[in-house]
PDB file of C-alpha atoms in Angstrom:
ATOM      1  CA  UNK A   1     103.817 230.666 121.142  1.00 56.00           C
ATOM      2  CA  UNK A   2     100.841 231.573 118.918  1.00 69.00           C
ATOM      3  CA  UNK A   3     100.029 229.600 116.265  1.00 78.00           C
ATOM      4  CA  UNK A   4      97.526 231.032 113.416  1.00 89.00           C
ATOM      5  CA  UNK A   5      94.996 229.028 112.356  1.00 93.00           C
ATOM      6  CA  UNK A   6      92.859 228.500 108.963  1.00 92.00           C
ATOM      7  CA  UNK A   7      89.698 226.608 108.742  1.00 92.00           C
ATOM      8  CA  UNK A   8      90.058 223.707 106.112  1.00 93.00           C
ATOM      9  CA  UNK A   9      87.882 225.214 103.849  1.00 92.00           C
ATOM     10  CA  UNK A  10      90.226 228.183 103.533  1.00 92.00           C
ATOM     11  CA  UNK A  11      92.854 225.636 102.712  1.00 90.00           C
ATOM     12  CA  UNK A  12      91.068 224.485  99.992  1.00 90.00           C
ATOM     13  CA  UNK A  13      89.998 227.523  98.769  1.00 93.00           C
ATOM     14  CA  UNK A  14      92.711 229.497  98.621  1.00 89.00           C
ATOM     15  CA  UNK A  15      95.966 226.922  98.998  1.00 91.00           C
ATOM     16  CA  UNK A  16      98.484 229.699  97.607  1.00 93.00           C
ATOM     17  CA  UNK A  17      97.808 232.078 100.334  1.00 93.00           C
ATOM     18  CA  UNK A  18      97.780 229.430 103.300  1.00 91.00           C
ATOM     19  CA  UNK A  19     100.887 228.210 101.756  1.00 91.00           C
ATOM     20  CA  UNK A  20     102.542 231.615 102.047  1.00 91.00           C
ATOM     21  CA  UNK A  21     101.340 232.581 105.953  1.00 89.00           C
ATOM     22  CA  UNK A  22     102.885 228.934 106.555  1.00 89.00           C
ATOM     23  CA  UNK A  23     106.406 230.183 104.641  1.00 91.00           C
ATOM     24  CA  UNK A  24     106.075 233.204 107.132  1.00 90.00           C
ATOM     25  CA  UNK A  25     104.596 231.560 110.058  1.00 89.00           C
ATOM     26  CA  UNK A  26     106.444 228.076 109.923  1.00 89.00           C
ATOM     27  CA  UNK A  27     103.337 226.288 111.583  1.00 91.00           C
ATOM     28  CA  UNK A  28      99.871 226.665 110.772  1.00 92.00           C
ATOM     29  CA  UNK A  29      96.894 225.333 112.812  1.00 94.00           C
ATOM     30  CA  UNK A  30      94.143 224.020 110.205  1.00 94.00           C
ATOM     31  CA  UNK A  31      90.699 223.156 111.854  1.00 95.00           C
ATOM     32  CA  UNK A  32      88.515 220.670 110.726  1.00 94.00           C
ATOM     33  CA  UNK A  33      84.579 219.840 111.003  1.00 93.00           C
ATOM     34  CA  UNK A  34      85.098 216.626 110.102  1.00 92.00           C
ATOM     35  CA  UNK A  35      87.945 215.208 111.314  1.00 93.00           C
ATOM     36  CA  UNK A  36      91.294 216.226 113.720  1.00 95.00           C
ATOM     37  CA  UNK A  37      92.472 219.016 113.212  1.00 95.00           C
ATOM     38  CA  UNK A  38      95.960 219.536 111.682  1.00 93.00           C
ATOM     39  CA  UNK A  39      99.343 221.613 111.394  1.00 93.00           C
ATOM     40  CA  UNK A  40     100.927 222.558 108.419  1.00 93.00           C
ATOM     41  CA  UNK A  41     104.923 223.553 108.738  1.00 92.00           C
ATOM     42  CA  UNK A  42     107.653 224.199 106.496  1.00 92.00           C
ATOM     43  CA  UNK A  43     110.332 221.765 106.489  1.00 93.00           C
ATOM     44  CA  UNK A  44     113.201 224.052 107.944  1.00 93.00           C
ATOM     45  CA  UNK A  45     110.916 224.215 111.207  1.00 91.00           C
ATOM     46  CA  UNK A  46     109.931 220.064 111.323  1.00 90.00           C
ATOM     47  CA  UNK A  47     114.071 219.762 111.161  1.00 91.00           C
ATOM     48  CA  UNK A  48     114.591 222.375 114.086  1.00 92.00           C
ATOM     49  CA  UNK A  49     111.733 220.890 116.173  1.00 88.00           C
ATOM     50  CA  UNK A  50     113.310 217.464 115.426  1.00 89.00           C
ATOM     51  CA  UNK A  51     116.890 218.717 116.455  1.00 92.00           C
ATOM     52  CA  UNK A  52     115.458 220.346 119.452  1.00 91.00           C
ATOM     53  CA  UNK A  53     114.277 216.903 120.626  1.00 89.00           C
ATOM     54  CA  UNK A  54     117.270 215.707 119.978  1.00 92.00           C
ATOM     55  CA  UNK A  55     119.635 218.592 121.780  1.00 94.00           C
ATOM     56  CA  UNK A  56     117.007 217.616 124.356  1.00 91.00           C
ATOM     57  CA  UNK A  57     116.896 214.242 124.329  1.00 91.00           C
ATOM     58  CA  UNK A  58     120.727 213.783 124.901  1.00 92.00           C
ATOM     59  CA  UNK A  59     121.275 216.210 127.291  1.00 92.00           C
ATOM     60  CA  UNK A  60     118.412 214.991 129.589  1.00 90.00           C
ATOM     61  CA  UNK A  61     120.862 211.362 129.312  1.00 91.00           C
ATOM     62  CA  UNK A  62     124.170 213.067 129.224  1.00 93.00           C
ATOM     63  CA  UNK A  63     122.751 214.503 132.816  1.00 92.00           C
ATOM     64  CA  UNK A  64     121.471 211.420 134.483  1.00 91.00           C
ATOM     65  CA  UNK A  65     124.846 209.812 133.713  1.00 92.00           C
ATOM     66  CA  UNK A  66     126.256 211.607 136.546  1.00 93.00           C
ATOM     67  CA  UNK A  67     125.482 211.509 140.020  1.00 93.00           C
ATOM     68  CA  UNK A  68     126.022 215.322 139.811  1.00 95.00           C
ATOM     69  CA  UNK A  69     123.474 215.831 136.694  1.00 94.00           C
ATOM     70  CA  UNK A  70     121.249 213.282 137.997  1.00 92.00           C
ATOM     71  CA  UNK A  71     120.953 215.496 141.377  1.00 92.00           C
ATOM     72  CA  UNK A  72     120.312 218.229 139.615  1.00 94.00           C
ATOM     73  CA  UNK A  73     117.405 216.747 137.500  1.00 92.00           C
ATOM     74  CA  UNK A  74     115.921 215.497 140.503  1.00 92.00           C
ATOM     75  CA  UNK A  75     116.103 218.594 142.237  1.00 92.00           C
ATOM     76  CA  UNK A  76     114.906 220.287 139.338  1.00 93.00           C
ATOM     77  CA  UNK A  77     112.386 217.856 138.539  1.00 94.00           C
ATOM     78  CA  UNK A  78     109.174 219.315 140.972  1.00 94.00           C
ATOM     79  CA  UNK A  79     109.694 222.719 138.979  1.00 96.00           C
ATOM     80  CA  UNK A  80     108.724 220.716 135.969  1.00 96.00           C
ATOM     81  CA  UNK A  81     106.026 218.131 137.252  1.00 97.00           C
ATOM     82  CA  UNK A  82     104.890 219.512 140.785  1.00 97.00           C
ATOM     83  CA  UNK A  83     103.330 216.167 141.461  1.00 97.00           C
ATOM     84  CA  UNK A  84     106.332 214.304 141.619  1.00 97.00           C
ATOM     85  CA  UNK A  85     106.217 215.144 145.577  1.00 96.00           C
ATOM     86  CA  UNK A  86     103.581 212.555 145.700  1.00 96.00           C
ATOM     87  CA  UNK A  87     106.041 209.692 144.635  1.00 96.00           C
ATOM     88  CA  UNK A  88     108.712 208.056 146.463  1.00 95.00           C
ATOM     89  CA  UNK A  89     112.400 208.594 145.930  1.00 94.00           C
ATOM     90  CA  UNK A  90     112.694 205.392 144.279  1.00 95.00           C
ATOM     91  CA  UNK A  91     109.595 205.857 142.189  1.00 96.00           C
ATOM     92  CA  UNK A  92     111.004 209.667 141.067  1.00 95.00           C
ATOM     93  CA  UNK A  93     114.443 207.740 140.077  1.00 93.00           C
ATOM     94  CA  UNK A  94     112.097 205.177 138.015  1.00 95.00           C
ATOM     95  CA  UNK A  95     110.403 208.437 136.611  1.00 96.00           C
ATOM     96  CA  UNK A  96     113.069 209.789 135.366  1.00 94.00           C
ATOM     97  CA  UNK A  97     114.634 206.787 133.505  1.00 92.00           C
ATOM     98  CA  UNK A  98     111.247 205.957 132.034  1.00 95.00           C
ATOM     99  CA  UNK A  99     111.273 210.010 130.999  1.00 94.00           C
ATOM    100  CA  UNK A 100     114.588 209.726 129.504  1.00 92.00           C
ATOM    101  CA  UNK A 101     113.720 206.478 127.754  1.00 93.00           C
ATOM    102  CA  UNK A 102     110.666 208.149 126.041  1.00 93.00           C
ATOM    103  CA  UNK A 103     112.485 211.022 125.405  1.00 92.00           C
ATOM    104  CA  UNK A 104     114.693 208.775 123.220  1.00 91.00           C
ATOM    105  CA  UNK A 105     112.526 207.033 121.195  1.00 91.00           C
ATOM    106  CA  UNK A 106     110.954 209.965 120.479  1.00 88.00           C
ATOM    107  CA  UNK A 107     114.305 211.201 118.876  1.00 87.00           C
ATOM    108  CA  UNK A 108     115.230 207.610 117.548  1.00 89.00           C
ATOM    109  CA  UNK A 109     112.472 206.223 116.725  1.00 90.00           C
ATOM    110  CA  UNK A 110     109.855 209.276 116.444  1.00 85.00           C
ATOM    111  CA  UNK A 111     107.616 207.574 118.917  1.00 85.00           C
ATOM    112  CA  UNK A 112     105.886 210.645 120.694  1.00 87.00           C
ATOM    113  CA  UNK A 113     102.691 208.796 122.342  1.00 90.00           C
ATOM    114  CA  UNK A 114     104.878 206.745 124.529  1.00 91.00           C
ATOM    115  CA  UNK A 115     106.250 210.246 126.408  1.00 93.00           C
ATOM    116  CA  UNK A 116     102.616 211.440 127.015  1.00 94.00           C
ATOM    117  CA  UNK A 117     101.713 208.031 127.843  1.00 96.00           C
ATOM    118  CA  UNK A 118     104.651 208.059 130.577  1.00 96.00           C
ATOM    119  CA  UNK A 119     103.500 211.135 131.748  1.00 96.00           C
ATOM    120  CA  UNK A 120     100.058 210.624 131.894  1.00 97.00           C
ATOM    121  CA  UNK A 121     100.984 207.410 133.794  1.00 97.00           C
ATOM    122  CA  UNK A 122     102.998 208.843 136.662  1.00 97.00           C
ATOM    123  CA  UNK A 123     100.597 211.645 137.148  1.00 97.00           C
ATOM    124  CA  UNK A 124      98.008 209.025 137.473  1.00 96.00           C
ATOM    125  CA  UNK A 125     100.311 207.903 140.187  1.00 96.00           C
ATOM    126  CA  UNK A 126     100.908 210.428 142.099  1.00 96.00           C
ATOM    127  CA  UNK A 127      97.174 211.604 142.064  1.00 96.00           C
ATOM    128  CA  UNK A 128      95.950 207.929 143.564  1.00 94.00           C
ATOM    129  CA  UNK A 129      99.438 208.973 146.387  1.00 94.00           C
ATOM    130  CA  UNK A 130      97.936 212.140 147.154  1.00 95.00           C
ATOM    131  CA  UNK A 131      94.850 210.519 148.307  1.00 94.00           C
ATOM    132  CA  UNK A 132      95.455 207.945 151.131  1.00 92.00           C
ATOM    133  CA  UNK A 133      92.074 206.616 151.006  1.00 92.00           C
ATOM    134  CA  UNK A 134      92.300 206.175 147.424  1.00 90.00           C
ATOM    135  CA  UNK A 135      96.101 204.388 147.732  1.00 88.00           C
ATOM    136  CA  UNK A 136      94.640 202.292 150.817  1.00 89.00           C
ATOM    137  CA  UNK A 137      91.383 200.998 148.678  1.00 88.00           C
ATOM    138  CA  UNK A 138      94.210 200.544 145.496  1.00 86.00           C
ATOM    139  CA  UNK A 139      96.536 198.703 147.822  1.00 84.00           C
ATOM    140  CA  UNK A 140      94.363 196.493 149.964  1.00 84.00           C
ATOM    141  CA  UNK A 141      94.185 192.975 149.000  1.00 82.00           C
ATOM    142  CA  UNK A 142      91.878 191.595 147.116  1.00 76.00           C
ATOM    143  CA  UNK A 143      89.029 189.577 148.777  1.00 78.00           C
ATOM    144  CA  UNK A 144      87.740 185.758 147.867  1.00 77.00           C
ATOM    145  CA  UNK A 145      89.372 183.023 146.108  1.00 76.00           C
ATOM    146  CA  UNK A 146      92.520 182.826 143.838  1.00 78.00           C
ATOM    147  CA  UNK A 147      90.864 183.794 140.283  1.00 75.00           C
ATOM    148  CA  UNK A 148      94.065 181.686 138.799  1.00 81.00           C
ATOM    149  CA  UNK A 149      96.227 183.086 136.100  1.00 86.00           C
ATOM    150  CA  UNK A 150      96.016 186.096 133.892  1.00 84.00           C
ATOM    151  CA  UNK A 151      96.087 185.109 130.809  1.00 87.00           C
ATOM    152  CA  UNK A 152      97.916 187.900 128.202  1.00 86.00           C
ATOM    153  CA  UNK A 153      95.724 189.685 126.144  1.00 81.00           C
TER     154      UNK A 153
END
């Protein structure tokens, strides 16, 4: 999907027009010097995005429910992340709940950072997996003395 994009200062300079090409476009990519970048969007497509997540969001749990639907996700599930083949069955099972989970509270509780962060955290993984020297230095025990106990940050 292409999204236009407008500079900030174009914003600002001529709102009116922006404001239309967002009416037409439904999402508008606004770059800043200064700061992050943003999106502008109409409200009709912030409600379809958010139903999509939701369509999404329970069908993704309506199909683990099932030892059927839960096959087929993890069949399907190397199509979508091709790294899964690094993890072990019981650590693709544990994927997918914590997937689903995220996938939730983005509907529920529009919490997006916790998907990527889920994501980003299995990949992580699955790349230290791929590489046995890496797992073996990850794995090994730690040398010297008890350190005592970890106190939470």
């Amino acid at each position: 999907m292409s999204t236009l994009t407008v500079s900030f200062s174009e914003l600002s300079k001529n709102s009116k027009r922006v404001a239309d090409t967002v009416e037409r476009a439904q999402r508008v990519h606004v770059t800043r010097r200064d700061g992050e970048d943003l999106y502008l969007t109409t409200e009709r497509h912030d409600r379809q995005r958010e139903e999509t997540a939701d369509v999404t969001a329970r069908l993704f749990a309506a199909l683990i429910a099932s030892d059927e639907g839960a096959r087929a996700v993890l069949l399907a599930l190397p199509a979508v992340f091709p790294w899964t083949r690094h993890l072990s069955a019981a650590e693709v099972r544990e994927f997918v709940v914590d997937l689903v989970d995220a996938t939730r509270d983005v509907v529920e509780l529009d919490v997006h950072a916790g998907l990527h962060r889920v994501i980003a955290e299995w990949r992580a993984t699955a790349r230290v997996l791929a590489d046995p020297e890496l797992a073996a230095e990850l794995t090994r025990p730690l040398p010297g003395d008890d350190h005592g106990e970890v106190v939470e940050p």
